[in-house]
mmCIF file of C-alpha atoms in Angstrom:
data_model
loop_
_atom_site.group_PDB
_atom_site.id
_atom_site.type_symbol
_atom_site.label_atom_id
_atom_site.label_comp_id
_atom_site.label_asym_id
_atom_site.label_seq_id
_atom_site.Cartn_x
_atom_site.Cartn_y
_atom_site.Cartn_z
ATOM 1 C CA UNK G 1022 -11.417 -4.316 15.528
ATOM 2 C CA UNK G 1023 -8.114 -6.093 14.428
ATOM 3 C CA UNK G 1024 -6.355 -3.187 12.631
ATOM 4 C CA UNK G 1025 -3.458 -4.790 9.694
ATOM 5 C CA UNK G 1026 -1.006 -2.276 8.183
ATOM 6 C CA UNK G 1027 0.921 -3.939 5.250
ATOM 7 C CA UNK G 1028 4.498 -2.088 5.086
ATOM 8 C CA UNK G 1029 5.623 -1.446 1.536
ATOM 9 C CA UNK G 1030 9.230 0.267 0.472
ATOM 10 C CA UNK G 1031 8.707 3.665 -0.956
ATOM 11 C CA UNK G 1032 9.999 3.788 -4.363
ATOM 12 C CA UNK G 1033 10.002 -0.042 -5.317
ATOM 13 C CA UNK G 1034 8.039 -1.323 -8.512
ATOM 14 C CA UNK G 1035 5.031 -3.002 -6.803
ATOM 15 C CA UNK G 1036 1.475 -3.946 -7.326
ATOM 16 C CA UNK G 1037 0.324 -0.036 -6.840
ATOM 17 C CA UNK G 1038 -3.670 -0.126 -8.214
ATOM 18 C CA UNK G 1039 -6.205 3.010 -8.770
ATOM 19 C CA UNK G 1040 -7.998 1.947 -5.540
ATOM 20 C CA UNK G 1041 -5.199 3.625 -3.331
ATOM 21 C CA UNK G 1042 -2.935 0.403 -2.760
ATOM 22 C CA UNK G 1043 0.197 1.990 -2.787
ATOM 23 C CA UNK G 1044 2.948 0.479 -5.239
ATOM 24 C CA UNK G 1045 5.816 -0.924 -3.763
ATOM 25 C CA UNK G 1046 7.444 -3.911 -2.428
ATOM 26 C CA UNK G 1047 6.176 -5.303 0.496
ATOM 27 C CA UNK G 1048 8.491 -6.005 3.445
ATOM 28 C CA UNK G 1049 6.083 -6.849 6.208
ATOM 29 C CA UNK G 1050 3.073 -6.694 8.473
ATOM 30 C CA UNK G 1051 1.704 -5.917 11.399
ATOM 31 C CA UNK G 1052 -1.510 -7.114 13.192
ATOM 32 C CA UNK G 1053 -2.713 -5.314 16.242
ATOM 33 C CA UNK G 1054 -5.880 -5.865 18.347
ATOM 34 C CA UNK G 1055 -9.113 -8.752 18.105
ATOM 35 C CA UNK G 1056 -11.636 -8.622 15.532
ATOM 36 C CA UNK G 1057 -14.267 -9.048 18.469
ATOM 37 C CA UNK G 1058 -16.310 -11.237 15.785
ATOM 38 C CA UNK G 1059 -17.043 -14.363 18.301
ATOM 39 C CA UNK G 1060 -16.242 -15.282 22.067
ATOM 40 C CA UNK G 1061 -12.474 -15.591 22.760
ATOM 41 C CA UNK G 1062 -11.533 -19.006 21.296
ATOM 42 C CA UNK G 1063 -14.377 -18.750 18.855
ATOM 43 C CA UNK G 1064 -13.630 -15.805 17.398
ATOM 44 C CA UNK G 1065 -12.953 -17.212 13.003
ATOM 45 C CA UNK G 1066 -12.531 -13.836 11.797
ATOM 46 C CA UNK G 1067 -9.407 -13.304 14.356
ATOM 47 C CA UNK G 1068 -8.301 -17.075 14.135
ATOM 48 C CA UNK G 1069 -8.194 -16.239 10.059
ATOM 49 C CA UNK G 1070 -6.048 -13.335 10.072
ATOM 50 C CA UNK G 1071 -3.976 -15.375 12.818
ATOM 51 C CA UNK G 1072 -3.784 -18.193 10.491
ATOM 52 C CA UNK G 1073 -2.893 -16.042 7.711
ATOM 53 C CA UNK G 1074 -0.259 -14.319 9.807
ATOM 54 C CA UNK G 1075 1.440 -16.666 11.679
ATOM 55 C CA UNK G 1076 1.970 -18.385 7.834
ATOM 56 C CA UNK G 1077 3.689 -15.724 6.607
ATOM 57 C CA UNK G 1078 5.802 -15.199 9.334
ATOM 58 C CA UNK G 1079 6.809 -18.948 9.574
ATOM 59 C CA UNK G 1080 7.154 -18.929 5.923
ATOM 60 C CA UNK G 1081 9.579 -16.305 5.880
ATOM 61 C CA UNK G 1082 11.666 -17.677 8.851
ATOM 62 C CA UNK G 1083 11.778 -21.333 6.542
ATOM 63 C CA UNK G 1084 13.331 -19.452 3.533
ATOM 64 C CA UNK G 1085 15.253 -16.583 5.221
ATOM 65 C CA UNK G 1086 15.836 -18.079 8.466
ATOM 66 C CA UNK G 1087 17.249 -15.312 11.049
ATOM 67 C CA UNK G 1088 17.095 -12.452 8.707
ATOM 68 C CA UNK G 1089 13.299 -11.761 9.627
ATOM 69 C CA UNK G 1090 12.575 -9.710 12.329
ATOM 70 C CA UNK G 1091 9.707 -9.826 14.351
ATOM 71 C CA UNK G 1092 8.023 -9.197 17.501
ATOM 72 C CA UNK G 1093 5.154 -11.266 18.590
ATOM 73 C CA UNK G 1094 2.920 -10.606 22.114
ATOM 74 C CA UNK G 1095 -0.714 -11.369 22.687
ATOM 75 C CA UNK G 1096 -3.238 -9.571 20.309
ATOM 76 C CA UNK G 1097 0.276 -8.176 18.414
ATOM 77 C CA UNK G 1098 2.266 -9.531 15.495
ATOM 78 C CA UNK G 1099 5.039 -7.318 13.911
ATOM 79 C CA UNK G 1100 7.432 -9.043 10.786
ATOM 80 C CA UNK G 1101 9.191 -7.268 8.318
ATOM 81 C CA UNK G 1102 12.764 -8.386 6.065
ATOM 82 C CA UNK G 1103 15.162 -6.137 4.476
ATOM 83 C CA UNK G 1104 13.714 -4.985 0.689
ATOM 84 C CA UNK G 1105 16.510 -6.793 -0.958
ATOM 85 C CA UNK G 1106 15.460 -9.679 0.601
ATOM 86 C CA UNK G 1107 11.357 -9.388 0.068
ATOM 87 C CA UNK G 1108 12.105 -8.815 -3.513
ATOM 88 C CA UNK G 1109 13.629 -12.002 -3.653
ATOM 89 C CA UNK G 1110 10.938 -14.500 -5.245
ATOM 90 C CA UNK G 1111 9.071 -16.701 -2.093
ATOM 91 C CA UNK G 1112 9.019 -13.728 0.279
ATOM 92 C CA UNK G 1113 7.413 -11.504 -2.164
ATOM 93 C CA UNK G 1114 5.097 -14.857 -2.868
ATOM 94 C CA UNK G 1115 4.555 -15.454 0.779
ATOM 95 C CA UNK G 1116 3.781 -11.686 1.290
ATOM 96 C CA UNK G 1117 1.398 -11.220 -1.620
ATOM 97 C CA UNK G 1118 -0.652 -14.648 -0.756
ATOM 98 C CA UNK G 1119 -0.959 -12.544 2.675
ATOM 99 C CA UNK G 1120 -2.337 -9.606 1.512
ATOM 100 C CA UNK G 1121 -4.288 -11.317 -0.748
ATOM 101 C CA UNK G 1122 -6.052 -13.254 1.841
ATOM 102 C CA UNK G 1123 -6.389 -10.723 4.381
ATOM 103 C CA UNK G 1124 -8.119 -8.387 1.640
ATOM 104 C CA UNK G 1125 -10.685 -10.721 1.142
ATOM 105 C CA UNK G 1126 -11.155 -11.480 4.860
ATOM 106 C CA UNK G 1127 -11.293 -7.978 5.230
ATOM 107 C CA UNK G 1128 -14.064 -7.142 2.483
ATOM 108 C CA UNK G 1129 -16.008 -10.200 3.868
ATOM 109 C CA UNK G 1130 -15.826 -8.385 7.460
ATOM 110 C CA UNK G 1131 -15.100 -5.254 7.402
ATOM 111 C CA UNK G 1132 -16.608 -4.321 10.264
ATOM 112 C CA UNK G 1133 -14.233 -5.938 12.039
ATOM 113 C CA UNK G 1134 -10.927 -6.181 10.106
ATOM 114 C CA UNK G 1135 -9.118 -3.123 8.671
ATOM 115 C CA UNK G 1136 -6.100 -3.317 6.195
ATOM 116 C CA UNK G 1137 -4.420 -0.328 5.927
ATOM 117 C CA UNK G 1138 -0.711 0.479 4.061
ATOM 118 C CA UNK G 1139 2.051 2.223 5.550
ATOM 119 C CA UNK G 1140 5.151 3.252 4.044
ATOM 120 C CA UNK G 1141 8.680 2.600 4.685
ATOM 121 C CA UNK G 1142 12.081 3.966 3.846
#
């Protein structure tokens, strides 16, 4: 199962809904695991959430450059930016379209994608 944690700062005015989405700003993401959906290389649930991942991340490098850190490694993607910097307008854009589209990847599969949120100070 790919496992997603969305990373929101505690304390920021966010998008926080009665379904347990926890307000805040969102600084980053990580992605950990395969969805085990298809055969490696045919796998569209994992090559979505890639997709969708990979985006971000290069989206955020094209408007903040160097001040996104990440870690990338097969079947791992970690990228997060300072708070002052996600609350800027096209990271918070770039990171909302994210979650957006890995919610609805996730509702579509979710036996084999799980979005979960994890706080950060």
């Amino acid at each position: 199962m790919l496992k997603v944690q969305l990373l929101r700062k505690h304390g920021e005015p966010g998008s926080g809904d009665p379904k347990g989405t926890p307000a805040g700003i969102l600084v980053g993401f990580k992605v950990l695991g395969h969805a085990g959906f298809g055969e490696h290389g045919q796998d569209i649930v994992c090559a979505g959430v890639s997709a969708l991942a990979q985006g971000a991340l290069l989206g955020l490098q094209d408007v903040l450059g160097n001040q996104v850190s990440y870690c990338r490694q097969p079947g791992y993607l970690e990228a997060s930016v300072v708070p002052e910097d996600a609350a800027e307008d096209a990271p918070r854009a770039i990171l909302r379209t994210l979650e957006l589209g890995l919610l609805s990847i996730a509702k579509a599969y979710s036996g084999y994608v799980e979005v979960t949120y994890q706080g950060v100070d």
